[in-house]
XYZ file of C-alpha atoms in Angstrom:
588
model
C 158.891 63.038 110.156
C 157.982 63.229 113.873
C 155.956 65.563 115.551
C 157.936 68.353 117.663
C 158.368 67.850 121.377
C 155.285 68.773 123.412
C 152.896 68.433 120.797
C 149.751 66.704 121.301
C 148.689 66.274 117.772
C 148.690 61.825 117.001
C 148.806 62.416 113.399
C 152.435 62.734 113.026
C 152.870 59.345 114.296
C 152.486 55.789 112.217
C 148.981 55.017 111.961
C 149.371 52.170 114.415
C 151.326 54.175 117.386
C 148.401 56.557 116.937
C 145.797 54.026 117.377
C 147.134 52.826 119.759
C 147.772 56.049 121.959
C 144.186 57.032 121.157
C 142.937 53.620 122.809
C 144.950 54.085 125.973
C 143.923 57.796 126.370
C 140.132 56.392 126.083
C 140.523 53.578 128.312
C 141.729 55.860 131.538
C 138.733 57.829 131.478
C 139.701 60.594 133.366
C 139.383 63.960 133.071
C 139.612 66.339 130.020
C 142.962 67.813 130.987
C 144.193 64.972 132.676
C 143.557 62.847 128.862
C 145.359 65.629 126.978
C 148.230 65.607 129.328
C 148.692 61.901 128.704
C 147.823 61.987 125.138
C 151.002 64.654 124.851
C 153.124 61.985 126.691
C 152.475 59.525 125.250
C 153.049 61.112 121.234
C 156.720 62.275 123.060
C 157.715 58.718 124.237
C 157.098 56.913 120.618
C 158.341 60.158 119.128
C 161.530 59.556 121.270
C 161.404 55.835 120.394
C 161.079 56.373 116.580
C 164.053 59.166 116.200
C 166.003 56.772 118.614
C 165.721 53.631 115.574
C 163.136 51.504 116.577
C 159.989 50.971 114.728
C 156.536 51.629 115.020
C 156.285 47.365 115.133
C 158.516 47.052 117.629
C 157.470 49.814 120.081
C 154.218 48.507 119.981
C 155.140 45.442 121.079
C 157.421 46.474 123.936
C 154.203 49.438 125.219
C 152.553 46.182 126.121
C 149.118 45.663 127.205
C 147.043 48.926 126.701
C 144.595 48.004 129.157
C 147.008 47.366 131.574
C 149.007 50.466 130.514
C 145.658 52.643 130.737
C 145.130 51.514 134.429
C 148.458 52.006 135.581
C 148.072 55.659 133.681
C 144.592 56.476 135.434
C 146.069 55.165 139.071
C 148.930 57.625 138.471
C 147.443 60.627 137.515
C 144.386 60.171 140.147
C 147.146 60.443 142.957
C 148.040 63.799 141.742
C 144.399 64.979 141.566
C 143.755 67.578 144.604
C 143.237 66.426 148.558
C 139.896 68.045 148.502
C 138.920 65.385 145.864
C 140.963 62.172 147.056
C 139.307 63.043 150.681
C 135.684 62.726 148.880
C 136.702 59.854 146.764
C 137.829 57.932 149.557
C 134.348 58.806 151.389
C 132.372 57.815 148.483
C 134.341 54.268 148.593
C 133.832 53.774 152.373
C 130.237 54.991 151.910
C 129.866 52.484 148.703
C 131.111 49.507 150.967
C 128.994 50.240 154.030
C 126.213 50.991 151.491
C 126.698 46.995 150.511
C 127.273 45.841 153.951
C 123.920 47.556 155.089
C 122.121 45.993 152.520
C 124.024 42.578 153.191
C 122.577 43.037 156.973
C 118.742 43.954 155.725
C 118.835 40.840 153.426
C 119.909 38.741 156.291
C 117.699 40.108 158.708
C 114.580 40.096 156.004
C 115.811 36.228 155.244
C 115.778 35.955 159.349
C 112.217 37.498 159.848
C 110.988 35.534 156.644
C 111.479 32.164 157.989
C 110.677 33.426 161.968
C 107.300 34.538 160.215
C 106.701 32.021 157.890
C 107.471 28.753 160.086
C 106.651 30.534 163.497
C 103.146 29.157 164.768
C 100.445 30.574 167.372
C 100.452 28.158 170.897
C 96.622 28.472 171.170
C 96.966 26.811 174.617
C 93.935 27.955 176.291
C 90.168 27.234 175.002
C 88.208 30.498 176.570
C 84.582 28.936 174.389
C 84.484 26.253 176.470
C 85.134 27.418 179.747
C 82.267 29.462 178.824
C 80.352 27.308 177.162
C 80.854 24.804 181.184
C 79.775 27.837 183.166
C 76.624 27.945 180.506
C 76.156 24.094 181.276
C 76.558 24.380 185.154
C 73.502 26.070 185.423
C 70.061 23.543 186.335
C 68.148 23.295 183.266
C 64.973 24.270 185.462
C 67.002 27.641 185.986
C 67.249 28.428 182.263
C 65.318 31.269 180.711
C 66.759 30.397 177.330
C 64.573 26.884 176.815
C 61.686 29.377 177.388
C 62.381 32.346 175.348
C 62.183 29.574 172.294
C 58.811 29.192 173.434
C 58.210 32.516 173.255
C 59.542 33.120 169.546
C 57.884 30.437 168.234
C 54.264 31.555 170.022
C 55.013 35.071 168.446
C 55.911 33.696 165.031
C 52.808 31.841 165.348
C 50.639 34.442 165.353
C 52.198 36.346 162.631
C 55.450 38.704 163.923
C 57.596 39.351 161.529
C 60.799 40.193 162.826
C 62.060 41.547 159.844
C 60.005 44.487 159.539
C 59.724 47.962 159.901
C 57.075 49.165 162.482
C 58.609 52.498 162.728
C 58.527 53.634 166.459
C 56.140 51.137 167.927
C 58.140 48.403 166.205
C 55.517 46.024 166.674
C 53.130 47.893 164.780
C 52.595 51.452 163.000
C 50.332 53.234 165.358
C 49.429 53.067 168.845
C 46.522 51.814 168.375
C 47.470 49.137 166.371
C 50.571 48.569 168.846
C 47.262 48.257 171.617
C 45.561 45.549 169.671
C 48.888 43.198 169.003
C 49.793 43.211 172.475
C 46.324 41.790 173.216
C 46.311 39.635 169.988
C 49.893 38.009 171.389
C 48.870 37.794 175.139
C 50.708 34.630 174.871
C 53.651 35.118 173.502
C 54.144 37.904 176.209
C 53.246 35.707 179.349
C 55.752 33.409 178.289
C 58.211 36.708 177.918
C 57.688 37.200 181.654
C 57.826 33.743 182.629
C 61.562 33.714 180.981
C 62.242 36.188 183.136
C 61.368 35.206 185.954
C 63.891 32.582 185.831
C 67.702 33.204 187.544
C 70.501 32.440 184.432
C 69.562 33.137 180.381
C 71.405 29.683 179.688
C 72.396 30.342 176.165
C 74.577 28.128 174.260
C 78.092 29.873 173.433
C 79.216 28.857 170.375
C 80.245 30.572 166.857
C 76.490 28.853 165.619
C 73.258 30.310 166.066
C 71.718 28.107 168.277
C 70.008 25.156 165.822
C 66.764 25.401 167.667
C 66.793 28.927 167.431
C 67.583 28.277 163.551
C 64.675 25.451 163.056
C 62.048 28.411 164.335
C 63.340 30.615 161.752
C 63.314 28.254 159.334
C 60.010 27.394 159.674
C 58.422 30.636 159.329
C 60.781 31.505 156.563
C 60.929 30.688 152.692
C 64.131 30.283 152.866
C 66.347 27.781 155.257
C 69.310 29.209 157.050
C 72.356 27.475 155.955
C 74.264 25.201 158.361
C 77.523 24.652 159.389
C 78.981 21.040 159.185
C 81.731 21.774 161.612
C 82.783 23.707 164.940
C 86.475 24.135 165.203
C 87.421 22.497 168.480
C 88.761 25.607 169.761
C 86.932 29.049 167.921
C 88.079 32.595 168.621
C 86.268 33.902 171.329
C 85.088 36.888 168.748
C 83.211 34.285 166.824
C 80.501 33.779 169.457
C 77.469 34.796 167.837
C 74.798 36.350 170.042
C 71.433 35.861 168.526
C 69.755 36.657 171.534
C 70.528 39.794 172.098
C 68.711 41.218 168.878
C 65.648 38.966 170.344
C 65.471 39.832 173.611
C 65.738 43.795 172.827
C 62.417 42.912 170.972
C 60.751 41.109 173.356
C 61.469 43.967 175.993
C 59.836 46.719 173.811
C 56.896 44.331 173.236
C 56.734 44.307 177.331
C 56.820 48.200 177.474
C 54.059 48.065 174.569
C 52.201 45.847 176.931
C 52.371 47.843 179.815
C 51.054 50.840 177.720
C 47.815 48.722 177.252
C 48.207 47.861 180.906
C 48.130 52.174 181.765
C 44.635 52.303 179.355
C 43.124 49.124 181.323
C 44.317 50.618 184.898
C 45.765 47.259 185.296
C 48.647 48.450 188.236
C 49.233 44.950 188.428
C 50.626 43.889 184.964
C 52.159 46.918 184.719
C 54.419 46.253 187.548
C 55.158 42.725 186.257
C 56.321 43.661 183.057
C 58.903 46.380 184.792
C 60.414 43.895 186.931
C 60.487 41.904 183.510
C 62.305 44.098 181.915
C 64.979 44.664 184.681
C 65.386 40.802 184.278
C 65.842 40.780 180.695
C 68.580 43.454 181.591
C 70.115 41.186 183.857
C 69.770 38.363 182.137
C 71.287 39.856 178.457
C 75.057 41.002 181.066
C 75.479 36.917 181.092
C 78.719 36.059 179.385
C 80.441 39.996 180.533
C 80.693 40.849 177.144
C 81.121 44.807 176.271
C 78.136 44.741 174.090
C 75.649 43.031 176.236
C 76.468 45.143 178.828
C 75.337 48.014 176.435
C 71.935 46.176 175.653
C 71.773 45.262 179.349
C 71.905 49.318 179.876
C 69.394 49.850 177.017
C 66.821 47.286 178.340
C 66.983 49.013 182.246
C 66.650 52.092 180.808
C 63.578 51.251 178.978
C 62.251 49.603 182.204
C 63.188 53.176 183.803
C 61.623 54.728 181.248
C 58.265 52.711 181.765
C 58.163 54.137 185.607
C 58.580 57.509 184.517
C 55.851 56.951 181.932
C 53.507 55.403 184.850
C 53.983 57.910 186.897
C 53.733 60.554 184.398
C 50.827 59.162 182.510
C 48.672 56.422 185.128
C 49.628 58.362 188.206
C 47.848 56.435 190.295
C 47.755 52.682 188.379
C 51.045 51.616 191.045
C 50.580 51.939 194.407
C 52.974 53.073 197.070
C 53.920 49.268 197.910
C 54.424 48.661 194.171
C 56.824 51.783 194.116
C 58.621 50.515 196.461
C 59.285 47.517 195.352
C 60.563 48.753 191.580
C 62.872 51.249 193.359
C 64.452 48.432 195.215
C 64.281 46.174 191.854
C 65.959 49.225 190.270
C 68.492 50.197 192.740
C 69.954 46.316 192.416
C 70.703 46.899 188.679
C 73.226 45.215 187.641
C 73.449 42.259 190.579
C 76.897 42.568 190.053
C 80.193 44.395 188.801
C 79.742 47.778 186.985
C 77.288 48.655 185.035
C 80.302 48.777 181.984
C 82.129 45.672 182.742
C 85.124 45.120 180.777
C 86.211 41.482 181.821
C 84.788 40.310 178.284
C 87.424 42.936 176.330
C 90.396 41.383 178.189
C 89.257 37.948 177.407
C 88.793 39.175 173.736
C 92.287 40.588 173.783
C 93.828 37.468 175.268
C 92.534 35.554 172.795
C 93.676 36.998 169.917
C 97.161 37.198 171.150
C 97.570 33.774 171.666
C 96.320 33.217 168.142
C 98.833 36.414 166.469
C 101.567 35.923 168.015
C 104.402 32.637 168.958
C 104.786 31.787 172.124
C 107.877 32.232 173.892
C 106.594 30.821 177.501
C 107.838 34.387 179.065
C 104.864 35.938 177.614
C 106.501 37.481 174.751
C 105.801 36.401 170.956
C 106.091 37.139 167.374
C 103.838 38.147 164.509
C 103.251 34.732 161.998
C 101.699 34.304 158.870
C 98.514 32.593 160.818
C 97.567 35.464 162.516
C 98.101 38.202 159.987
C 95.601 36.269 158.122
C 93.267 36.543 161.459
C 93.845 40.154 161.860
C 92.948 40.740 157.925
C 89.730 38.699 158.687
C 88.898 41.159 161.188
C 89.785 44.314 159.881
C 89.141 46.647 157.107
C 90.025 50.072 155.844
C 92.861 52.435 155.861
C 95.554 51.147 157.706
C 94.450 47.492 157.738
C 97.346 44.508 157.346
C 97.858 43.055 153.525
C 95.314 40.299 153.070
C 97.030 36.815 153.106
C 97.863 35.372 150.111
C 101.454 34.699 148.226
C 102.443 38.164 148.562
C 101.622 38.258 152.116
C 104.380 35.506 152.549
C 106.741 37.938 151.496
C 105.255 41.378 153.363
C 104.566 39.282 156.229
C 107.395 39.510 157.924
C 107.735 42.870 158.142
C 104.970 43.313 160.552
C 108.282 41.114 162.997
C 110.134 44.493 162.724
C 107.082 46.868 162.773
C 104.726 45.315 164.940
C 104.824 45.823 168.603
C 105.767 42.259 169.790
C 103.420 39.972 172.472
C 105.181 41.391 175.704
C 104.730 44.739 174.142
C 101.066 44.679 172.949
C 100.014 42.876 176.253
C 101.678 46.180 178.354
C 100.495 49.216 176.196
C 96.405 47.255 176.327
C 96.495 47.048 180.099
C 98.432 50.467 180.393
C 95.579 52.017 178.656
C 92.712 49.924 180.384
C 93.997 50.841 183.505
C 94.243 54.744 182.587
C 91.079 54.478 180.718
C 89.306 52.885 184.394
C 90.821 55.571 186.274
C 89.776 58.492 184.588
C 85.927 56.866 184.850
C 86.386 57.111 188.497
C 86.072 60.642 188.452
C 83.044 62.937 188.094
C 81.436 63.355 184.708
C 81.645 67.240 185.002
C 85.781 66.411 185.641
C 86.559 63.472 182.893
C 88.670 64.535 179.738
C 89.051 62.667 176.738
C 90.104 59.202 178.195
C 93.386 58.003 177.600
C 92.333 55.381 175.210
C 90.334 57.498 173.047
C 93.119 60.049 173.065
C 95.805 57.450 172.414
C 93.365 55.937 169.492
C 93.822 59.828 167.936
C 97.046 60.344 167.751
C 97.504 56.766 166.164
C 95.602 58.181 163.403
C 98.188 60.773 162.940
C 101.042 58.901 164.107
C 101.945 56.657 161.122
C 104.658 54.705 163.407
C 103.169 54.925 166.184
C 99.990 53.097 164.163
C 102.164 50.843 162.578
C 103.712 49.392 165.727
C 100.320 49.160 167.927
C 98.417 48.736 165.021
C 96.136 45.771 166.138
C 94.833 48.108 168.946
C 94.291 50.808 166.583
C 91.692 48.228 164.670
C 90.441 46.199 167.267
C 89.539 48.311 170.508
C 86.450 50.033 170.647
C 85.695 53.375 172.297
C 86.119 51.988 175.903
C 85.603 55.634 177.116
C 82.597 56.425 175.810
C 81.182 52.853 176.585
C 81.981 53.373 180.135
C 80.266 57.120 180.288
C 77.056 55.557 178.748
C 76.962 53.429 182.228
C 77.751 56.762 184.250
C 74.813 58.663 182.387
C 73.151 55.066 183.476
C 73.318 56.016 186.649
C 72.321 59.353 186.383
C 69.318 58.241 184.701
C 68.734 55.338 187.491
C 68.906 58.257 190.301
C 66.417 60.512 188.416
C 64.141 58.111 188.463
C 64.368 57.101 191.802
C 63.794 60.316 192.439
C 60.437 60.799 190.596
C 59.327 57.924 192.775
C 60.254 59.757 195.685
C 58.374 62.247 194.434
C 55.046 60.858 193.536
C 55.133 59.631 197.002
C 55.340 62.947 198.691
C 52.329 64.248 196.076
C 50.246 61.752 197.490
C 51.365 62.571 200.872
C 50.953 66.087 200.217
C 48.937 66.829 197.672
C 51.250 68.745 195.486
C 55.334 68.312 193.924
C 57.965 68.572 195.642
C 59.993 72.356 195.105
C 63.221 71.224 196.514
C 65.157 68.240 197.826
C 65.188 69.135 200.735
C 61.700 68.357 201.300
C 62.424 64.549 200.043
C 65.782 63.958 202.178
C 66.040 62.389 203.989
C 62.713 60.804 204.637
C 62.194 59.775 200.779
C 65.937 59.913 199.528
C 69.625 59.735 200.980
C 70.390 62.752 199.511
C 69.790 65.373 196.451
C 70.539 63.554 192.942
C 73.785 64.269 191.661
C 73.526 66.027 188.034
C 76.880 64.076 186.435
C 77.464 67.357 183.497
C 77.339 70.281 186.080
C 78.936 68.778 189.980
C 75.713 69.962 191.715
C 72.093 68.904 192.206
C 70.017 67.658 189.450
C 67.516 70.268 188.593
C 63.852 70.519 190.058
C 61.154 72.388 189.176
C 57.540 72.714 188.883
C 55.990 74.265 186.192
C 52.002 74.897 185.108
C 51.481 71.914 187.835
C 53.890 69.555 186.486
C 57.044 67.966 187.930
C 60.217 68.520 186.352
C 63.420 66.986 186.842
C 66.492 67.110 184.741
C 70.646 67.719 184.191
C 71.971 70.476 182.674
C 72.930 68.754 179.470
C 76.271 68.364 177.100
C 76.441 71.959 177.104
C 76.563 72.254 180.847
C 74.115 75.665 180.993
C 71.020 75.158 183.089
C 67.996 75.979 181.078
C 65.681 75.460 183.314
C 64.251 72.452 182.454
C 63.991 73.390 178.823
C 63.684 70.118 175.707
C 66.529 70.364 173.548
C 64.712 70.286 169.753
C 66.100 70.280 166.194
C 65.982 72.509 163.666
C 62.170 71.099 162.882
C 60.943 71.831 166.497
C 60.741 68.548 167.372
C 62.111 67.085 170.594
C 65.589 65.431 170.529
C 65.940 64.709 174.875
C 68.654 61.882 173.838
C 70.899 64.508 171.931
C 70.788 66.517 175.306
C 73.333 63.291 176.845
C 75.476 62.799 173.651
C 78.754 64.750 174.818
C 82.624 64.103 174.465
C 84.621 65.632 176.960
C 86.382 68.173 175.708
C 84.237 68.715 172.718
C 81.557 71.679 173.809
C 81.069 72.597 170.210
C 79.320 69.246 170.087
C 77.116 69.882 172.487
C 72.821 70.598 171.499
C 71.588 73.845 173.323
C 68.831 72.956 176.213
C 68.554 70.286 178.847
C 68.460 66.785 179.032
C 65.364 66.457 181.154
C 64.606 63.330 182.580
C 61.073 63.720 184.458
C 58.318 63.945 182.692
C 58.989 61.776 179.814
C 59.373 63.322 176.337
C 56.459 63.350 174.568
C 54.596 60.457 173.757
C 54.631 58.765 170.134
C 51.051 59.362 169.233
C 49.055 58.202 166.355
């Protein structure tokens, strides 16, 4: 028996044409209907066969292959599926192959940036230490303050300063008295300050080392030796330079402003002035090298020796005579000798540096990331956003930094694109400045993941060049205040009583009125229950009269009155930031 025509049912044939038809309709996978359809086919061509004679044997043998069979089944009945589907087929085949050949091109170009980033190298051609390090020895030994300043921390370490700790405001000791008595107890230690001076060029060493003599004084006054280095690479990155100094010198100069204190209580005019000229040198003498950050101690040491005037004039009103006056207002007005009082020749050399150590060298001034410095830039950076530390899996991340980093050429335009910006909008007024391109650009990195990614190494590395460059504006400001409290002590003792406008000073005793840098006009003037005041509006640009910002305790915060971001007025403390008289004085 056979099953009728058009039946789909496999039982009625022999066990093995049944089989078998079940194995091809499997092996086409296609749909449900499309299965059945061939499953009723098939049972109708053996049924055909088996009424026609032949055996179940022999049309087995003549079907043939059922793989082959299936194939040739599923290729058939796919051509007769609908257009809609043969058009999306035929996309999801293209897509498939160009899905393969995209990967093919990411695997070369990953194999092409592996090798560029793991056998590229840095052409560290030029040695910025030691042309430093040969403008350092240029200078005459007899016009070196450095030689002397040793003398000086040893002859303070002698007599029992400990560097190391806290001595609250006084920072040489707790009270003013006590800060009185160590000034006279280390009369020594402080000539030799002001001889140090007095001399033309600091003359430190440059080099990644703390100067060894500098090391052996430590040493010996300490428990505990500093370890030493055994070697000096040949050519160090310039942001290795240590700077020992700095941290000393700062001392020293509020040890001379602690000395001139005693030098107000003895009505000793002449020590006093000596130490303020002092301190102007120290200033002068900490800008050597034009880095960013001595400039900023360079600022902080003038504007203690600023501060010192205002206190003399304040406080001993009579200890400096008008000859002496005249003579710090001239020492004053030549702060710094040269350049700005911001300088930022020491950034660029920082920046040139490290490019020449991150990225190859194509002679043309463009470059590549390498695996030597991404392992620089990891030393130097920390944080969110900071490059993979180098290790193995670093040879492998690497070199995607070659397709995400901004290359050399790149890097090198955006830096001086934003310098330049960042240089031209501190040209203008305070009272007109907004946000500085830099700081603004450093912003929307944060928020900008591929914008970061690509200019990352400026989003770690630069500093706030903006606000370093307004703290040498409000330098000036400060400068010209004081200048003008000189002025004005002269025309008391012309007079016999302050000054109640500037008119009354210019131009016999200044140029002109002192520019307040928050507001566009005049600095403020006033005299109040006999006393001089002078002072800018403050952060929150609203003239208060001359009023001392304070915090929430009552106590007088004058710095917070200077503290302002352009563009930022909630920031901003209520009152002024007066400048003449001083703020009050740290007492016992």
């Amino acid at each position: 028996m056979t099953a009728p025509r058009g039946s789909s049912e496999p039982a009625a044939l022999p066990g093995e044409l049944s089989a078998l038809v079940d194995g091809v309709v499997a092996r086409t996978k296609l749909w449900r209907r499309e299965r059945a359809e061939v499953r009723r086919e098939l049972i109708a061509h053996f049924a055909d066969g088996l009424e026609s004679g032949a055996g179940a044997a022999e049309l087995r043998e003549n079907f043939g292959d059922p793989r082959a069979a299936a194939k040739l089944i599923r290729r058939s009945k796919k051509r007769n599926r609908p257009l809609w589907w043969r058009a999306a087929a035929g996309a999801a085949k293209t897509g498939a192959k160009a899905g393969v050949c995209v990967l093919a091109l990411l695997f070369i170009a990953y194999a092409a940036m592996f090798v560029l980033y793991n056998t590229g190298k840095p052409n560290v051609a030029r040695n910025y230490v030691a042309e430093m390090r040969a403008e350092v020895e240029a200078i005459p030994m007899e016009d070196r303050a450095w030689p002397v300043y040793l003398r000086a921390v040893r002859a303070l370490r002698e007599n029992g300063f400990d560097q190391k700790k806290d001595h609250g405001a006084w920072q040489i000791a707790e009270t003013r008295q006590e800060a009185m008595a160590w000034v006279e107890r280390h009369q020594e230690g402080i000539a030799l300050i002001r001889e140090a001076a007095s001399k033309p060029a600091l003359g430190y060493p440059v080099s990644p080392e703390v100067d060894p003599r500098l090391t052996a004084i430590y040493d010996e006054f300490s428990a505990q030796a500093t370890p030493v280095s055994s070697q000096t690479a040949e050519n160090p990155e310039v942001v290795s330079i240590l700077l020992p100094y700095l941290g000393e010198l700062r001392r020293m100069a509020t040890m001379l402003w602690a000395d001139t204190q005693a030098a107000f209580d003895a009505s000793d005019g002449q020590r006093a002035e000596q130490n303020i000229h002092a301190l102007f040198a120290i200033a002068e003498q900490v800008r050597e090298g034009s880095y960013l950050i001595s400039d900023m101690v360079g600022v902080a040491i003038a504007g203690l020796a600023m501060q010192t005037v205002r206190e003399a004039i304040a406080d001993a009103p009579d200890l400096l005579d008008d000859s002496a006056l005249r003579r710090i207002a001239h020492r004053m007005s030549a702060f710094p000798a040269s350049g700005r009082v911001i300088r930022l020749d020491g950034e660029r050399i920082f920046m040139d540096d490290f490019l020449q150590r991150f990225y190859t060298d194509d002679g043309k001034g463009g470059g590549l990331p390498t695996h030597e410095g991404m392992r620089l830039l990891a030393s130097l950076s920390s944080g969110p956003g900071a490059p993979v530390m180098p290790g193995a899996s670093d040879r492998f991340l690497g070199p995607v930094s070659i397709a995400t980093y901004a290359n050399r050429r790149e890097l090198k335009a955006e830096y001086e694109r934003l310098i330049g910006l960042t240089l031209a909008e501190s040209q203008k007024p305070l009272w007109q400045q907004d946000l500085s391109p830099l700081d603004q650009q450093m912003e929307s990195l944060g928020s900008d993941f591929r914008a970061r990614q690509k200019y990352m190494i400026l989003y770690i590395l630069m500093p706030a060049l903006g606000n370093a460059l307004r703290q040498g504006e409000l330098f000036e400001m400060s400068r010209d205040a004081t200048a003008a409290a000189i002025a004005a002590e002269l025309h008391r003792r012309r007079t016999g009583a302050w000054p109640t406008s500037w008119d009354e000073m210019v131009p016999d005793l200044l140029p002109s009125s002192p520019l307040d840098g928050m507001s566009g006009g005049p600095m403020g003037l006033r005299v109040k229950d006999g006393r001089l005041w002078i002072y800018g509006v403050g952060a929150d640009k609203d003239d208060d009269g001359g009023v001392w910002p304070l915090d929430a305790d009552g106590r007088v915060i004058n710095d917070a009155a200077r503290r302002w971001r352009p563009g930022r007025p909630e920031e901003a403390v209520d009152g002024d930031w007066v400048l003449f008289p001083p703020p009050p004085r740290i007492d016992d």
